[in-house]
Backbone as numpy.savetxt, mean C-alpha at the origin, in Angstrom:
# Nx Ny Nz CAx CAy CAz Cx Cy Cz
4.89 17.68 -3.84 4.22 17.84 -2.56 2.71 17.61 -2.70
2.36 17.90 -3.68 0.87 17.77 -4.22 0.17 16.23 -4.33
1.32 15.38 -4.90 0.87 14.27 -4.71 0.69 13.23 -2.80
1.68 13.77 -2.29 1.91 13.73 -0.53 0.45 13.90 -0.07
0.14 15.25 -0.20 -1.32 15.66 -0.21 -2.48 14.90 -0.23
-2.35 14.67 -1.97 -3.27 13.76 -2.60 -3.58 12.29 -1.62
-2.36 11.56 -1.54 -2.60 10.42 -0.92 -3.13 10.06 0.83
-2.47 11.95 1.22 -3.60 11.66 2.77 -5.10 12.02 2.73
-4.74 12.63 1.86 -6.66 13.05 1.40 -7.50 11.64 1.01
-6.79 11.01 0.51 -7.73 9.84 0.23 -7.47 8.67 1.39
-7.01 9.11 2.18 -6.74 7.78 3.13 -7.68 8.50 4.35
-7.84 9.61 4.26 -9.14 10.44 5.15 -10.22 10.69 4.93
-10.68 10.77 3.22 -11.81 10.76 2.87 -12.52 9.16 2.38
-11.93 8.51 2.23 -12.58 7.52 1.60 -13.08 6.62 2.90
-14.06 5.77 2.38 -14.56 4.94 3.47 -14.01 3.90 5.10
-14.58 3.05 5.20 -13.33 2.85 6.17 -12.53 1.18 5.48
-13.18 0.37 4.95 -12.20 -0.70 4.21 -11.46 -0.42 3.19
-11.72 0.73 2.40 -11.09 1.34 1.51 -9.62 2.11 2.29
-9.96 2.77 3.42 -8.79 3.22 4.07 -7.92 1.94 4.50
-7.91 1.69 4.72 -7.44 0.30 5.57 -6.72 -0.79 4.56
-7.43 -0.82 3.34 -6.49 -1.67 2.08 -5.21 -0.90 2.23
-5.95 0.71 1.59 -4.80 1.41 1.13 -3.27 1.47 2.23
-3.87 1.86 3.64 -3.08 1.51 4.49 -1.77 0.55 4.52
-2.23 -0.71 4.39 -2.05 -2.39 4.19 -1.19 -2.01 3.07
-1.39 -1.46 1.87 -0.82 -1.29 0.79 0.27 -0.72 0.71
0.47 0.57 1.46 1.41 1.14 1.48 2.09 0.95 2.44
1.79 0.01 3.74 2.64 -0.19 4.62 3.59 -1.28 4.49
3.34 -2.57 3.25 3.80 -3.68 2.28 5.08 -3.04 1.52
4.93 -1.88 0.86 5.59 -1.42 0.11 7.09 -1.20 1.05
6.73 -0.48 2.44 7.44 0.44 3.05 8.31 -0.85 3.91
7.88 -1.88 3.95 8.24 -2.70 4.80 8.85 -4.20 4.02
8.72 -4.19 3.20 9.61 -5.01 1.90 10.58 -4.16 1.54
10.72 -3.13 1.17 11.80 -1.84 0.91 12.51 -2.50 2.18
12.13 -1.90 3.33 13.36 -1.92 4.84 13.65 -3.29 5.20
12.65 -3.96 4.67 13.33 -6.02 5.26 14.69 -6.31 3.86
14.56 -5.81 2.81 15.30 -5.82 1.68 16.56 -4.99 1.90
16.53 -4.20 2.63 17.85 -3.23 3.19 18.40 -4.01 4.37
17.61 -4.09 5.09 18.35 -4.84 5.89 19.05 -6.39 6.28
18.22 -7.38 5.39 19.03 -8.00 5.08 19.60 -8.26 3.80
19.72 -7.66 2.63 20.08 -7.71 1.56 19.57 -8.46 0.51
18.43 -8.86 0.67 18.03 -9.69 -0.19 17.07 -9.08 -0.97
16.98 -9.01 -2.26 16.17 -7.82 -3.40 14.96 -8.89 -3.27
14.55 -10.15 -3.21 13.31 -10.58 -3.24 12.34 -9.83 -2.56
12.78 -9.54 -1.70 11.53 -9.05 -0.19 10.89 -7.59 -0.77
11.51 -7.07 -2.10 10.77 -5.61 -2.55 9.89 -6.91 -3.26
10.46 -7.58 -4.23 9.05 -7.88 -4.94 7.81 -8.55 -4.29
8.10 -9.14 -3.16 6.93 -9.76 -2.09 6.08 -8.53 -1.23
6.96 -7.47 -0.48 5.98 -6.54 -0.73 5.27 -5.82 -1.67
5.85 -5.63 -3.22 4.80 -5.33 -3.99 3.84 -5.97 -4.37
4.31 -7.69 -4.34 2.91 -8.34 -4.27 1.80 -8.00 -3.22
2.46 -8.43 -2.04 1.02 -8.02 -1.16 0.25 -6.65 -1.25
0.89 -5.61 -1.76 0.54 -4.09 -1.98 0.27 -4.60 -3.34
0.02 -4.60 -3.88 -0.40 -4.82 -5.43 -1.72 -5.63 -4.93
-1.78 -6.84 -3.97 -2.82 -7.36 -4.01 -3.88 -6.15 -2.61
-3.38 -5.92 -2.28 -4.60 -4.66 -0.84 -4.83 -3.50 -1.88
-3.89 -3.22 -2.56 -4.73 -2.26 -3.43 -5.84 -2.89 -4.53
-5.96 -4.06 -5.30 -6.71 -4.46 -6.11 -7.83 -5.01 -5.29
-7.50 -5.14 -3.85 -9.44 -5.60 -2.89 -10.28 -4.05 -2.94
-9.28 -3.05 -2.41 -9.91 -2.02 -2.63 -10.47 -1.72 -3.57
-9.90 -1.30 -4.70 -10.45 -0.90 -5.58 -11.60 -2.06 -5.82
-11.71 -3.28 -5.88 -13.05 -3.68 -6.14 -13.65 -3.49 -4.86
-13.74 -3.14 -4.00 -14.27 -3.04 -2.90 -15.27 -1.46 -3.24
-14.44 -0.20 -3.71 -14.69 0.66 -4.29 -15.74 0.89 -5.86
-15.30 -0.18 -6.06 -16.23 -0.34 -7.27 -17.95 -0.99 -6.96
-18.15 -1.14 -6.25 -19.31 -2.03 -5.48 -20.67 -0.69 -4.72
């Protein structure tokens, strides 16, 4: 539950392009998972982890700046 926590805390404290990757990031994840269920095809997890793999790596250099 702690980690649940953790991740709205940082999607409320951190800036506003930094919120907004992360957003992007986790909404990739959540939405390659359910296009992959629903039509059965296991590619569509690894295409959302690409795009979530890539909104989290703008952030973080975005964060680093």
């Amino acid at each position: 539950m702690k980690t649940v926590k953790g991740f709205g805390r940082l999607l409320m404290e951190l800036p506003q392009p930094a919120r907004s990757g992360l957003w992007i990031g986790y909404a990739a994840v959540l939405a390659g998972f359910l296009f992959s269920v629903v039509t059965g095809r296991s590619g569509a997890v690894f295409v959302g982890m690409g795009v979530s793999g890539a909104a989290f790596a703008v952030t973080g250099w975005w964060l680093l700046e």
